[in-house]
XYZ file of C-alpha atoms in Angstrom:
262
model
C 72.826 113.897 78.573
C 71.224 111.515 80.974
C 74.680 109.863 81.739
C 76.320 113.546 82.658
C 73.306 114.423 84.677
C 73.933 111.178 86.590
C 77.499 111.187 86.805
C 77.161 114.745 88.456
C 74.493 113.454 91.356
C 77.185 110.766 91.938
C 79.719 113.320 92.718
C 77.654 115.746 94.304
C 76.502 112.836 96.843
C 79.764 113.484 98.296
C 78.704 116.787 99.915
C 76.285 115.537 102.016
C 77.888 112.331 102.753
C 81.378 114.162 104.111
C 79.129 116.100 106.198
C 77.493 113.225 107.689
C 80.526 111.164 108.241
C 82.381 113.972 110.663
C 78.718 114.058 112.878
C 78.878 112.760 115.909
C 77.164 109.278 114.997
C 79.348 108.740 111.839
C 83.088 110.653 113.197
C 84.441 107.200 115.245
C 84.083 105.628 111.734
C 87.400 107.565 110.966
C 89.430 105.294 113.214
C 89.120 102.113 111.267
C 91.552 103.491 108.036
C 93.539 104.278 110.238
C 93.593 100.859 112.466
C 93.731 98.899 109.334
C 97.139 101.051 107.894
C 98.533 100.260 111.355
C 97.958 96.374 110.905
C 98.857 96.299 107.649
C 102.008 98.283 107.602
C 103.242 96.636 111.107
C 102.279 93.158 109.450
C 104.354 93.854 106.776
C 107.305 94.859 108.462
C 107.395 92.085 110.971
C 107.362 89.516 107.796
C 109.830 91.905 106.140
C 111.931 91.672 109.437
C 111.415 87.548 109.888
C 112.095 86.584 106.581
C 115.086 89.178 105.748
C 117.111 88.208 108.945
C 117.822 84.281 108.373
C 118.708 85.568 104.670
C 120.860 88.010 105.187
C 122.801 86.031 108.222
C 123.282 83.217 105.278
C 124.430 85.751 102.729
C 126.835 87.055 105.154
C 128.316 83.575 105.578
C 128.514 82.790 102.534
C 130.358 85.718 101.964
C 132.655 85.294 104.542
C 133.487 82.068 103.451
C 133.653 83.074 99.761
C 136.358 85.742 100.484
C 138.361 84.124 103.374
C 141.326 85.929 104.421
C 141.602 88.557 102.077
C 141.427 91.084 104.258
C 139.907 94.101 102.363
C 136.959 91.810 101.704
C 136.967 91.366 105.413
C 133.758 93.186 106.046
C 131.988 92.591 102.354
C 129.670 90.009 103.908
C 128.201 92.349 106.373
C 128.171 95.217 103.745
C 125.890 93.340 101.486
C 123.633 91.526 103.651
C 123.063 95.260 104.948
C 122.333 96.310 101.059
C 119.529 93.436 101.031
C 117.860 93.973 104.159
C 117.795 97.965 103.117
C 116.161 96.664 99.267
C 113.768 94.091 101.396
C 112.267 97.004 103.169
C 112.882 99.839 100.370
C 110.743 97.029 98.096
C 108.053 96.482 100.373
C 107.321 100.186 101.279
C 107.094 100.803 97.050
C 104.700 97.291 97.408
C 102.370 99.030 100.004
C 102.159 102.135 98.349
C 101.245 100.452 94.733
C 98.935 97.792 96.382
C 97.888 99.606 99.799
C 94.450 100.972 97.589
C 93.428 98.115 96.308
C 93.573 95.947 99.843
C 91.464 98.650 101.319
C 87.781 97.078 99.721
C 88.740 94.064 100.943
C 90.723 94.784 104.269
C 87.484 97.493 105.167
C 84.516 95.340 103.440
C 83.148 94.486 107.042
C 83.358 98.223 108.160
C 81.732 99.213 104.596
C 78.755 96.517 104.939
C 78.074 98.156 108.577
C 78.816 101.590 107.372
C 76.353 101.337 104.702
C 73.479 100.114 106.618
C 73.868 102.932 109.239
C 73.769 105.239 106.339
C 70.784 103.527 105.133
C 68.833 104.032 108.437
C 70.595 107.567 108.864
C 68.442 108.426 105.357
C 65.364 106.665 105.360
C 64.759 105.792 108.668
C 64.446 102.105 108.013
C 66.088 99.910 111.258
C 68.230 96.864 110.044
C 67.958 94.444 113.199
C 71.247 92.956 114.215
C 71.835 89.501 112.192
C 74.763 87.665 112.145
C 73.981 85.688 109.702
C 73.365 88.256 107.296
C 76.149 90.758 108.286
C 78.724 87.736 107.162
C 76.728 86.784 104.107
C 76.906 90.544 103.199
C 80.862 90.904 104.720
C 81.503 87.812 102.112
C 79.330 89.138 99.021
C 81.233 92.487 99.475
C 84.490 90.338 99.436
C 83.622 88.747 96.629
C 83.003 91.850 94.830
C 86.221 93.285 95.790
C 88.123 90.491 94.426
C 85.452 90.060 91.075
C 86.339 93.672 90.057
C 89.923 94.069 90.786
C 90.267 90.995 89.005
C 88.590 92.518 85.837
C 90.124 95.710 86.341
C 93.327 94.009 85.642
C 91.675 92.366 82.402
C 91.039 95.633 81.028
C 94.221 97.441 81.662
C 96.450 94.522 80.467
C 93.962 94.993 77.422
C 94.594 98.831 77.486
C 98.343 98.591 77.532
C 97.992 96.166 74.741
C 96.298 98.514 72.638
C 97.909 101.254 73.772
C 100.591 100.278 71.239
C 98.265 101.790 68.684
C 98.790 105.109 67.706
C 95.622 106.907 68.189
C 94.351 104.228 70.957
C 97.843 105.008 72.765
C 96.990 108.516 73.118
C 93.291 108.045 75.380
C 94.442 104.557 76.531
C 95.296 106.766 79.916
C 92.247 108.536 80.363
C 90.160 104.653 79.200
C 92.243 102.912 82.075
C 91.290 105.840 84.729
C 87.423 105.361 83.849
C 87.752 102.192 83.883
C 88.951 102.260 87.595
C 86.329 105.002 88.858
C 83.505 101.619 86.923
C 84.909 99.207 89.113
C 85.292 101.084 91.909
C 82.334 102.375 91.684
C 80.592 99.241 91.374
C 82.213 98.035 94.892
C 80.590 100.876 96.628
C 77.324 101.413 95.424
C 77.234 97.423 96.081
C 77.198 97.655 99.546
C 73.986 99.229 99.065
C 71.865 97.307 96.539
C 72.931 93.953 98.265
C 70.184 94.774 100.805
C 67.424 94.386 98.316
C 68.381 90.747 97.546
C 69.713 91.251 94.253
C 72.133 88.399 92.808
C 75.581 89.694 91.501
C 74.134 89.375 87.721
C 71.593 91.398 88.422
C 73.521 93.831 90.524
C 75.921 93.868 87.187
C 72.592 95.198 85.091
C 71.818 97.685 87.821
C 75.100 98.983 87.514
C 75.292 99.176 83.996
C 72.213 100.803 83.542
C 72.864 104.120 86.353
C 76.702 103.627 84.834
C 76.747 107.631 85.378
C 76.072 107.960 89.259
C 78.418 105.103 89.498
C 81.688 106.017 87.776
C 80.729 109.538 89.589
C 80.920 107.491 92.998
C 84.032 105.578 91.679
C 85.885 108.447 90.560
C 86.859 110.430 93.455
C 88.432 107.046 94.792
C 90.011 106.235 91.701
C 91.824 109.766 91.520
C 92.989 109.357 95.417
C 94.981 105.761 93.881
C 97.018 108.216 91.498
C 98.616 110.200 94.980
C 102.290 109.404 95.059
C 102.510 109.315 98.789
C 99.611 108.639 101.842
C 97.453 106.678 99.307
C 96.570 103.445 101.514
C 95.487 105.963 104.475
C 93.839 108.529 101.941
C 91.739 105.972 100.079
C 90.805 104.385 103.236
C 88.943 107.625 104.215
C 88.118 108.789 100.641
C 86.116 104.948 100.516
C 84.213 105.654 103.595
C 83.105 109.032 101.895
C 82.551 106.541 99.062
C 80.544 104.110 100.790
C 78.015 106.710 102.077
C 77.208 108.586 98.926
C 76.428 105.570 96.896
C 74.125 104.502 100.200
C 72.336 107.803 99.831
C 72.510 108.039 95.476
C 71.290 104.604 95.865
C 67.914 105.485 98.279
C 67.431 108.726 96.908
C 67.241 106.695 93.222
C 65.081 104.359 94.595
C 62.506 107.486 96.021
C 63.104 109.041 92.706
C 62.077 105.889 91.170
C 58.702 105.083 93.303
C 57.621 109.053 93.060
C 57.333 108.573 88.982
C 55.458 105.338 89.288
């Protein structure tokens, strides 16, 4: 029961925090998805571009040399080396959108870090002062999180699709893999958070595990925006900012919770 109750107050955080994030002090916060889509995307095509056009210029050679003067194989060269370029870019679009979600905790973690402590203050009123030092140690922690998760992630679903070869195991492998994803992901968020009280990624791992409910209900709204066919690196961008400042206020309204019954 207490694990339903809890995954509900994750998911209800979401209210308040979509409200906050379109206020006036939170709205510019919107522009950094969409920045980082830009970069990415335009990154991605220029290598797409650089390393497609040396490639197909020597496939078109080769053909051209391969066919010599038949003449109805004339313009076969050309033809193909158009074919690859068109699959270069065909395969990375279908690489961004399968990826594009997953680079967002680690292409955002700086905006998350900053994002969380202005929810923070936004909440409880407690002032942050500007350290350098600390803002990269947290930007590197959050990093490291990223990568720690999406690393096990992958661990469980190879693990899943093992088992899913299993008859009955086969049939909620699906729905084990999703929850999975809204753990992890959860994890990353509510992170941003609990790394301001000092705690050591082992003991942010017990934390985690033991309010699993408000987390997988923080994880899960981002982990549903991953199964969008189209849009998902923009969508997830803003769904994790959403993300980011529910688990900031599940987190400090825990922690009042927490001091009240003492």
């Amino acid at each position: 029961m207490d694990f339903f109750k809890e995954f509900g107050r994750g998911l209800r955080a979401y209210g308040p925090a979509f409200k906050m994030l379109f206020s006036r002090r939170f709205a510019w916060f919107m522009l950094f998805p969409l920045l980082a889509w830009g970069l990415f995307f335009g990154i991605g095509v220029w290598l797409v571009e650089w390393m497609g056009a040396p490639v197909s210029a020597w496939i078109h050679g080769g053909i051209a040399r391969l066919v010599g003067d038949i003449g109805w194989l004339h313009n076969a060269g050309a033809v193909v080396a158009f074919l690859f370029r068109m699959l270069l870019r065909i395969g990375y679009f279908l690489l961004f959108l399968t990826i594009g979600g997953y680079v967002v905790l680690i292409v955002l973690s700086p905006v998350f870090s900053w994002l969380s402590e202005r929810t923070e203050t936004a909440v409880t009123g407690r002032e942050y002062p500007a350290d350098l030092g600390r803002f990269l140690r947290e930007m590197g922690r959050g990093i490291l999180i990223a990568l720690r998760n999406t690393f096990l992630q992958l661990l469980v679903s190879a693990l899943l699709l093992l088992l899913s070869f299993i008859p009955f195991v086969g049939l909620v492998s699906p729905v084990l893999l999703f929850l999975s994803s809204a753990y992890f992901y959860g994890f990353s968020f509510v992170d941003y958070t609990i790394e301001r009280r000092y705690l050591q990624v082992n003991e942010s791992v017990r934390y985690v595990n033991r309010n699993i409910g408000f987390v997988m209900g923080i994880g899960l709204p981002f982990a549903a925006a991953l199964l969008l066919p189209f849009g998902r690196f923009l969508v997830c961008g803003y769904v994790s900012l959403v993300a980011v400042m529910a688990a900031t206020m599940a987190v400090c309204d825990k922690t009042v919770s927490n001091r009240n019954n003492l």
